[in-house]
PDB file of C-alpha atoms in Angstrom:
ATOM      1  CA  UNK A 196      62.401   3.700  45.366  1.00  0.00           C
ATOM      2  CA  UNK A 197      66.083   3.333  45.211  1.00  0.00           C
ATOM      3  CA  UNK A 198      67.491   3.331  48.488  1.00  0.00           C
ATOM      4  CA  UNK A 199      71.244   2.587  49.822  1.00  0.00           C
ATOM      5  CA  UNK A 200      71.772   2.202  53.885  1.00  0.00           C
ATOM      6  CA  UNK A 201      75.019   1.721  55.320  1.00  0.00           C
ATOM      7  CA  UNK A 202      76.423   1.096  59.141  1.00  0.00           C
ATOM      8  CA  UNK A 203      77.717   1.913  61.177  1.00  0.00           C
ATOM      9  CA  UNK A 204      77.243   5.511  60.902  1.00  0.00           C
ATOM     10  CA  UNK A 205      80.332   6.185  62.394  1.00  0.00           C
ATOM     11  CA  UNK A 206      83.272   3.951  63.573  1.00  0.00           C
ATOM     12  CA  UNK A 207      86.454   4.993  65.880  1.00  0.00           C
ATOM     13  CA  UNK A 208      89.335   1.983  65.438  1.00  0.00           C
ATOM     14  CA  UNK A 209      92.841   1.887  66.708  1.00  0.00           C
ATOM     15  CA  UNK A 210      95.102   1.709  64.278  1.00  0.00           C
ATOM     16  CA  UNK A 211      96.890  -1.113  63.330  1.00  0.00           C
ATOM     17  CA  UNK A 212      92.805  -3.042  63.873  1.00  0.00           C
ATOM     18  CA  UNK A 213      90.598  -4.628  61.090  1.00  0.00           C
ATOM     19  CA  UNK A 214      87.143  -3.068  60.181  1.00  0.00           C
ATOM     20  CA  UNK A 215      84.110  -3.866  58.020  1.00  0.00           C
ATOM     21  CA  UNK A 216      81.508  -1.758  56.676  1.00  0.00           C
ATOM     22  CA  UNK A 217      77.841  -2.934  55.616  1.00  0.00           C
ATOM     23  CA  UNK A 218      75.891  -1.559  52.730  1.00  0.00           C
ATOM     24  CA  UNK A 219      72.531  -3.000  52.237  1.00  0.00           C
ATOM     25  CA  UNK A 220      70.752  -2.029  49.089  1.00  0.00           C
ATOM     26  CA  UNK A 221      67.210  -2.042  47.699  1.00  0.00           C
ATOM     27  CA  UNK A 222      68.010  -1.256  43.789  1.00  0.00           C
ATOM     28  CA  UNK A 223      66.585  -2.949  40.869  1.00  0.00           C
ATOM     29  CA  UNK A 224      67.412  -3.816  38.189  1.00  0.00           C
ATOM     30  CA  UNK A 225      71.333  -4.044  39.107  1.00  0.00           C
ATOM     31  CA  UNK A 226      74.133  -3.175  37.525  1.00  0.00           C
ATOM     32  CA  UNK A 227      76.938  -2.467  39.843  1.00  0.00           C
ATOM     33  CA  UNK A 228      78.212  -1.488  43.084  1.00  0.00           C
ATOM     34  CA  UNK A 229      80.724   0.931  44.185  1.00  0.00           C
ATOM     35  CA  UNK A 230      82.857   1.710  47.330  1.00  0.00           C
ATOM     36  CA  UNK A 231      84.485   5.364  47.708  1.00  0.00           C
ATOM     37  CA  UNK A 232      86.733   7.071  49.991  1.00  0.00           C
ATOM     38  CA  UNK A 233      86.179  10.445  51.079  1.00  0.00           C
ATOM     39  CA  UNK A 234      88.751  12.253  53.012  1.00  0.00           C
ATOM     40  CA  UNK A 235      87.227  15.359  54.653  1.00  0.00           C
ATOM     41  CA  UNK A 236      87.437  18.733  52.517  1.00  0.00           C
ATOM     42  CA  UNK A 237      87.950  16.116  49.315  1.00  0.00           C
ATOM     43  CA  UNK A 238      85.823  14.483  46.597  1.00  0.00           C
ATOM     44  CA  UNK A 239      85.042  11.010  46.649  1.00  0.00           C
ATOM     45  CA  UNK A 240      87.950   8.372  45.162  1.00  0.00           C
ATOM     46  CA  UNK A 241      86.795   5.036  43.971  1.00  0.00           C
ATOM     47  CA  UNK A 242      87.684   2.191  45.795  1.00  0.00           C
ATOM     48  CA  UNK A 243      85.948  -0.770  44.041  1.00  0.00           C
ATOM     49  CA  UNK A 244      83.413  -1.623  41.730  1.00  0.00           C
ATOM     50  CA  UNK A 245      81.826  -4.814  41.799  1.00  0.00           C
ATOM     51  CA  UNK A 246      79.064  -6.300  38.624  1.00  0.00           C
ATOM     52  CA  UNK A 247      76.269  -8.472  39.596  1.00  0.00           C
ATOM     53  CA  UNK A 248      78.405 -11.516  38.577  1.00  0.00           C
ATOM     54  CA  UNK A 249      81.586 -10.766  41.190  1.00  0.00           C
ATOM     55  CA  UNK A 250      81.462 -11.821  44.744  1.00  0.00           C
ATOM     56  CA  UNK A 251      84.875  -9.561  45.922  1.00  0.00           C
ATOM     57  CA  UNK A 252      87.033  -7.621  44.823  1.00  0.00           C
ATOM     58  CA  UNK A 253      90.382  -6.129  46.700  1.00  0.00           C
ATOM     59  CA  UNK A 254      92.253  -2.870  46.581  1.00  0.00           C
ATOM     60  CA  UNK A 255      95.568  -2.849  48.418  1.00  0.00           C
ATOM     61  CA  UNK A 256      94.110  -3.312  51.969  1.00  0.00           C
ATOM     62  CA  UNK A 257      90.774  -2.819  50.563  1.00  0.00           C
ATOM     63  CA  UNK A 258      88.150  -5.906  50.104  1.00  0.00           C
ATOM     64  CA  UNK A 259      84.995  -5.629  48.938  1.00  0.00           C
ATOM     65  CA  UNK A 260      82.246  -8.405  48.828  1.00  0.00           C
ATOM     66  CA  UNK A 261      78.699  -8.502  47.261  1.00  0.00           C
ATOM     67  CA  UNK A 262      76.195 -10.465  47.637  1.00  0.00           C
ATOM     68  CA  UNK A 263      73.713  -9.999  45.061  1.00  0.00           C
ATOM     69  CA  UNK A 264      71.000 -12.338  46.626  1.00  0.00           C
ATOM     70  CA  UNK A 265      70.683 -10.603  49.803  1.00  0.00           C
ATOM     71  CA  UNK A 266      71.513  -7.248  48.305  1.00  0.00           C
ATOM     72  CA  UNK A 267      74.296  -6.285  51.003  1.00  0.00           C
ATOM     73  CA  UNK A 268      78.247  -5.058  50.215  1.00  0.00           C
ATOM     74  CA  UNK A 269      81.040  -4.764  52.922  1.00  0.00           C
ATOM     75  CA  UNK A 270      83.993  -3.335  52.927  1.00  0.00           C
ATOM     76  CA  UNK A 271      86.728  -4.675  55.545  1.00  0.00           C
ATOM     77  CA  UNK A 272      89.738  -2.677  55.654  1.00  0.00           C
ATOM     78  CA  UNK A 273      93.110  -4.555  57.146  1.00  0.00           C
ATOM     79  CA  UNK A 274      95.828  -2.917  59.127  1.00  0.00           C
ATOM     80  CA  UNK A 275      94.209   0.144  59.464  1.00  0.00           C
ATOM     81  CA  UNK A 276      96.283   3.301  59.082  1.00  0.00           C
ATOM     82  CA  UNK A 277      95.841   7.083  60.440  1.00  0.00           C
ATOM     83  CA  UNK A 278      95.321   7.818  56.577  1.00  0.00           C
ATOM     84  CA  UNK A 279      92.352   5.444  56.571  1.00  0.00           C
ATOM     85  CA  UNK A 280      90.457   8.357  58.218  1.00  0.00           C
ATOM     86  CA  UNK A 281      88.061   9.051  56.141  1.00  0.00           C
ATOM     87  CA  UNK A 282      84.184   8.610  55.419  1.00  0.00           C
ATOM     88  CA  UNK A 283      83.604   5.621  52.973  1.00  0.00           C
ATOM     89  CA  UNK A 284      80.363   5.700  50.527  1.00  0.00           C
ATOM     90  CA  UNK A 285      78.902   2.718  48.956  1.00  0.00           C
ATOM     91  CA  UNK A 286      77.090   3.621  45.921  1.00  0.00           C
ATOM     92  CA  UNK A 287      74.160   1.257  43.728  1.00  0.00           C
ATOM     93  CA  UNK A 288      74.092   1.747  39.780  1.00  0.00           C
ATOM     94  CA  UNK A 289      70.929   0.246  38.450  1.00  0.00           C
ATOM     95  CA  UNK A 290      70.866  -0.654  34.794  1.00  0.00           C
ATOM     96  CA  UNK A 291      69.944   2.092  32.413  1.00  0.00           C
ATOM     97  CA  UNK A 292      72.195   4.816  33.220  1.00  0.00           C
ATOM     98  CA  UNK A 293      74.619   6.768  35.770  1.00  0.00           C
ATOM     99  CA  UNK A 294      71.955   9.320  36.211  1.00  0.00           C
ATOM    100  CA  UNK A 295      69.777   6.516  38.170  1.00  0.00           C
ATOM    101  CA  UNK A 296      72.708   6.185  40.578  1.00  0.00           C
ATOM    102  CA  UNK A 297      72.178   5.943  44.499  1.00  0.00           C
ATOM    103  CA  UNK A 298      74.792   7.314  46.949  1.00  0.00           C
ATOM    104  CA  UNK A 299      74.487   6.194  50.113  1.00  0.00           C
ATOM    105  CA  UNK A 300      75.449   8.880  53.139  1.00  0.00           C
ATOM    106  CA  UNK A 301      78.306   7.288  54.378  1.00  0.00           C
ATOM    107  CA  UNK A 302      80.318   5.853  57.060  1.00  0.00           C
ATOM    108  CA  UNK A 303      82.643   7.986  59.069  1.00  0.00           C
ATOM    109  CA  UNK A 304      86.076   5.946  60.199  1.00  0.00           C
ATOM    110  CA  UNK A 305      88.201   7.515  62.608  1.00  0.00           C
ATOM    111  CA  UNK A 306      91.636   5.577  62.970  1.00  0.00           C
ATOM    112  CA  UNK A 307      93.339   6.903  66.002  1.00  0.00           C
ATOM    113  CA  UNK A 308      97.091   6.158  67.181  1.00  0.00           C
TER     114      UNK A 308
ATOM    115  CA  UNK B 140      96.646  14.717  33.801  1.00  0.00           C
ATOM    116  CA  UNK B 141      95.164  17.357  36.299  1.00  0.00           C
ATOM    117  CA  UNK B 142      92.022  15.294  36.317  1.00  0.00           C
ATOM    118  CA  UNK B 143      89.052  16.863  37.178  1.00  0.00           C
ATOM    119  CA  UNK B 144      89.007  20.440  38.658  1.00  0.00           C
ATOM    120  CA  UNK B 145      86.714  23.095  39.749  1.00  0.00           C
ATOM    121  CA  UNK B 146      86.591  26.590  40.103  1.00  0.00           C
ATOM    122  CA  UNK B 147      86.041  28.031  42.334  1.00  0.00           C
ATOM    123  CA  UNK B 148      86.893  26.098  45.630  1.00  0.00           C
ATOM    124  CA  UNK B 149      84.491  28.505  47.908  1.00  0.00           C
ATOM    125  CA  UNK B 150      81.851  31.102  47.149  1.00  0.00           C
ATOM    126  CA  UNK B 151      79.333  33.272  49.286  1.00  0.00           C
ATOM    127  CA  UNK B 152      76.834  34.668  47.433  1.00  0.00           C
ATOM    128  CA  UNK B 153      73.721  37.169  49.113  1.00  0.00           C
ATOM    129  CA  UNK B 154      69.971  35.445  48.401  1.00  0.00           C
ATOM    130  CA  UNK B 155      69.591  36.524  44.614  1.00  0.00           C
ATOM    131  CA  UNK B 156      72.916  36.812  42.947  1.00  0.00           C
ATOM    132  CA  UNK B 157      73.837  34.579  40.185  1.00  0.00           C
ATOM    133  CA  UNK B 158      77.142  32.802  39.792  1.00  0.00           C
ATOM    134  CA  UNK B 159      78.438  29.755  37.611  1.00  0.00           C
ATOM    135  CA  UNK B 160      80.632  26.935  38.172  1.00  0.00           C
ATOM    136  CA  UNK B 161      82.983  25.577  36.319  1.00  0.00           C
ATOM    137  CA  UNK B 162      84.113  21.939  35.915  1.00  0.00           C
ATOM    138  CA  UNK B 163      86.599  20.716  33.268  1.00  0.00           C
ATOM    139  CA  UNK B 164      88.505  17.084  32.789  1.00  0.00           C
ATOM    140  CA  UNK B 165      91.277  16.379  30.998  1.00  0.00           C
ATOM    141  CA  UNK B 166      90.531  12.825  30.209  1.00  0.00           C
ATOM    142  CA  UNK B 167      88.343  13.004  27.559  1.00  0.00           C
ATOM    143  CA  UNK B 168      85.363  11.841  29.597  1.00  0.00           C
ATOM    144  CA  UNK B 169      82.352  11.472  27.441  1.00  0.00           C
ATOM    145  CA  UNK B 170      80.007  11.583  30.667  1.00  0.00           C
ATOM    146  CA  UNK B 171      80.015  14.370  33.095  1.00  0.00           C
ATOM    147  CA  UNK B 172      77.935  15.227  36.386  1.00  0.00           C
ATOM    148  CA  UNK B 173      77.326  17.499  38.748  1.00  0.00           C
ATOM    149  CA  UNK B 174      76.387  16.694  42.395  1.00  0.00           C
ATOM    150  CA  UNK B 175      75.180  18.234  45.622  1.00  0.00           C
ATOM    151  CA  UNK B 176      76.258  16.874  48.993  1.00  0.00           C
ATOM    152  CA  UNK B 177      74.464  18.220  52.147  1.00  0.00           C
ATOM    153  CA  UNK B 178      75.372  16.806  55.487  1.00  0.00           C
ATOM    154  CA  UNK B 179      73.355  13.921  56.264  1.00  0.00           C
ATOM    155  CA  UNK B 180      72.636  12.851  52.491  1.00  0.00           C
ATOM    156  CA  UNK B 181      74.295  10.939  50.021  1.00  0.00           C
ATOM    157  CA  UNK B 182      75.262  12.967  47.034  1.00  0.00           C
ATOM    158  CA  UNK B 183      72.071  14.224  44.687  1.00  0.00           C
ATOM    159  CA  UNK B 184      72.728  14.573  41.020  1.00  0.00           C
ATOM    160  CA  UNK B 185      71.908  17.792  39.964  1.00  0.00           C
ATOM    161  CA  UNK B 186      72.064  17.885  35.877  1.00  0.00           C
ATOM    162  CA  UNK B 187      74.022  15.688  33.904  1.00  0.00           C
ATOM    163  CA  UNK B 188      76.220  15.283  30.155  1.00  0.00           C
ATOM    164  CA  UNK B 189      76.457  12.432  27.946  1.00  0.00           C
ATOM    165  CA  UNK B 190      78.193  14.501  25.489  1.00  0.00           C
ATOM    166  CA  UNK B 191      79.191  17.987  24.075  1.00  0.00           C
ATOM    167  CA  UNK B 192      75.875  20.198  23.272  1.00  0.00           C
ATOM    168  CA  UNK B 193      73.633  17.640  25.645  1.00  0.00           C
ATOM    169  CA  UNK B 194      72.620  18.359  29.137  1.00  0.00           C
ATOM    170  CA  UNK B 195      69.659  16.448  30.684  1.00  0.00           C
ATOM    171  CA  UNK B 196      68.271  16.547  34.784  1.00  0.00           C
ATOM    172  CA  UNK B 197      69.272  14.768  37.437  1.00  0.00           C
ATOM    173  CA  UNK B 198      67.226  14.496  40.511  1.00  0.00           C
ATOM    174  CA  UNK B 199      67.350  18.085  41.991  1.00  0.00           C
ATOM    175  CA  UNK B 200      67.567  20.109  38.981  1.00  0.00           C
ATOM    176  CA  UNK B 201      65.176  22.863  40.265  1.00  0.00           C
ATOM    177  CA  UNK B 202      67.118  26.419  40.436  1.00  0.00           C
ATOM    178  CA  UNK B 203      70.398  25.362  38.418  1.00  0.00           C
ATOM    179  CA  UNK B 204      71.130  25.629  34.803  1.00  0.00           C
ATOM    180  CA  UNK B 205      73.723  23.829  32.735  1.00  0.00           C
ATOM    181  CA  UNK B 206      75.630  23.740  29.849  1.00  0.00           C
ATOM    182  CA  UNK B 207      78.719  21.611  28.407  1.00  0.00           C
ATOM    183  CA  UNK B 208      79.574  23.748  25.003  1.00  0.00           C
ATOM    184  CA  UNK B 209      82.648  22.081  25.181  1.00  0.00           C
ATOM    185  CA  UNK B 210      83.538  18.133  25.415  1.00  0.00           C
ATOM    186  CA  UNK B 211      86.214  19.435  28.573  1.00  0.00           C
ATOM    187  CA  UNK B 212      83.752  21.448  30.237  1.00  0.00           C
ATOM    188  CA  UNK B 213      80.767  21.413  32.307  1.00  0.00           C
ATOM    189  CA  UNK B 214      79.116  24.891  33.997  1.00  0.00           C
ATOM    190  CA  UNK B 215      76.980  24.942  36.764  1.00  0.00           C
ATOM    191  CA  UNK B 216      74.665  28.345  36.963  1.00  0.00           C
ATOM    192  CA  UNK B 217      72.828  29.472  40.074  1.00  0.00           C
ATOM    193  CA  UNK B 218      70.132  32.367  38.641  1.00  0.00           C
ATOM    194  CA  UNK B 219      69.283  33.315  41.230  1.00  0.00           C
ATOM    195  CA  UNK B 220      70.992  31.923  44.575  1.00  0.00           C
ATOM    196  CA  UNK B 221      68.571  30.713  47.780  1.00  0.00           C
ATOM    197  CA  UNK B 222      69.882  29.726  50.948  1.00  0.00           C
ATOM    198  CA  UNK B 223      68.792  26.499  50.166  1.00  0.00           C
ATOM    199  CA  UNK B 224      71.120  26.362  47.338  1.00  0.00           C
ATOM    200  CA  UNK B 225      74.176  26.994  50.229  1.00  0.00           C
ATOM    201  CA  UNK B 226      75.729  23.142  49.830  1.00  0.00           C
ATOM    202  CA  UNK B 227      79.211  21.824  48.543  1.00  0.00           C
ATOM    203  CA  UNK B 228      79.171  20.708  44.902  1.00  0.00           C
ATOM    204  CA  UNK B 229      80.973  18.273  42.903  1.00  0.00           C
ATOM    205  CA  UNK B 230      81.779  17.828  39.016  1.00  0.00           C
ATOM    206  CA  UNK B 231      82.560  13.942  38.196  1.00  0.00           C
ATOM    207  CA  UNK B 232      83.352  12.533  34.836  1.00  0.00           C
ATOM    208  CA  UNK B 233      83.656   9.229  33.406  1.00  0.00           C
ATOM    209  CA  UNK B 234      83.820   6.991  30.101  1.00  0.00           C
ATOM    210  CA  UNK B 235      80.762   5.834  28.285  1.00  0.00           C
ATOM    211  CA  UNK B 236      80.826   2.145  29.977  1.00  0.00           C
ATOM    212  CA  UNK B 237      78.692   1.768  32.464  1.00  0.00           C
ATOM    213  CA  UNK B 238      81.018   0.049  34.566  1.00  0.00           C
ATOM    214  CA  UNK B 239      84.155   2.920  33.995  1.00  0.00           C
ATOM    215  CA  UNK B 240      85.440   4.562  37.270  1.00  0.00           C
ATOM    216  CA  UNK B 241      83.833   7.993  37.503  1.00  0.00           C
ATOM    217  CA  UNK B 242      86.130  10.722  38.861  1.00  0.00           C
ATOM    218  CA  UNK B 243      85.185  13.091  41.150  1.00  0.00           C
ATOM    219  CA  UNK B 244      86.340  17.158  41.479  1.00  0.00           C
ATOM    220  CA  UNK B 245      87.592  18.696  44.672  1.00  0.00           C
ATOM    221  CA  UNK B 246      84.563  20.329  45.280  1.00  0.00           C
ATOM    222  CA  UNK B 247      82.954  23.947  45.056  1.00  0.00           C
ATOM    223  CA  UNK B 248      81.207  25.474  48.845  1.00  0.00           C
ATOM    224  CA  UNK B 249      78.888  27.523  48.349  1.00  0.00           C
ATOM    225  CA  UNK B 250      76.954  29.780  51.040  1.00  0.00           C
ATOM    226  CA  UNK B 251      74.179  31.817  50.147  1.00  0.00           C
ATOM    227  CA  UNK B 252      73.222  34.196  52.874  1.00  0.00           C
TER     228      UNK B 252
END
């Protein structure tokens, strides 16, 4: 079965720190992987998407690496801001089709002054 | 572009009622979803469109209908509401490559009583 795990659960960082989320994922075969943002009350906003072939991939203070051999993703997020508050979702497409996609539940990021 | 919205933004419904959601885009996505998020799970695809007239299920299709009569639009129907239904839901869209960015709505909340 398709599965997505990510940690921490939930993260508190002062702002103006660095942070880095893990995804590990068990999906197969692979097609891509994807980072959202989620501010509370919101739907999801891409982030990143990575293909099997690309190692990282940055948006604004954003960077995401994948590491296809050991199926794990992080996201590190530089100069954190209050407006990084947010839960971030990490998300496995396997080949074939959208519909196969697994969403992972999340980390929560608190950025406080 | 108003991207993708939803309508409406909160709902309460009593066990047995009926109600339908609507999603439409404005970026004429071929692809369109609908999702359920419950706290402590990653988002669950519900039904999903690959194209105007064609609906196909997701993973929890049980107890929702669907229908996209129109290449904009995408409705959600409840028959006949459970609490277990109660949940916030999201419409995405996206192009036909696999690797697009999918968009998401702002999301529907629904509690059934």
């Amino acid at each position: 079965k398709n599965q997505v795990e990510q940690s921490p659960q939930s993260l508190i960082i002062l702002e103006g720190k660095n942070c880095t989320l893990q995804c590990n994922y068990t999906v197969s075969p692979f097609s891509n992987l994807r980072w959202y943002k989620q501010d509370t009350g919101r739907g999801p906003v891409s982030l990143t998407i990575m293909t099997f072939s690309e190692n990282t991939k940055s948006n604004g203070r954003y960077t995401a690496t994948l590491d296809a051999d050991t199926k794990q993703s992080s996201l590190h997020i530089t100069a954190s801001q209050l407006s990084d508050s947010a839960s971030y979702i990490c998300v496995a497409l396997p080949s074939g089709g959208y519909q196969k996609v697994t969403f992972g539940t999340g980390t929560k990021l608190q950025v406080i002054p | 572009n108003a991207g993708v919205t939803q309508t409406p933004k909160f709902r309460v419904l009593k066990t047995g009622q009926s109600m339908t959601l609507l999603c439409a885009q404005d970026m004429n996505h071929e692809y369109m979803y609908w999702y359920r998020q419950d706290p402590g799970m990653g988002l669950r695809l519900i039904h999903y469109s690959v194209g105007e007239g064609t609906t196909a299920k997701g993973e929890v299709p049980d107890g929702y209908n669907v229908s996209r009569l129109k290449k904009q639009n995408f409705l959600l129907g409840l028959e006949s509401a459970a609490p277990s239904q109660t949940s916030v839901y999201f419409c995405a869209s996206k192009r036909q490559k696999e690797a697009d960015t999918q968009y998401f709505g702002p999301g529907t909340r629904l509690t059934v009583l």
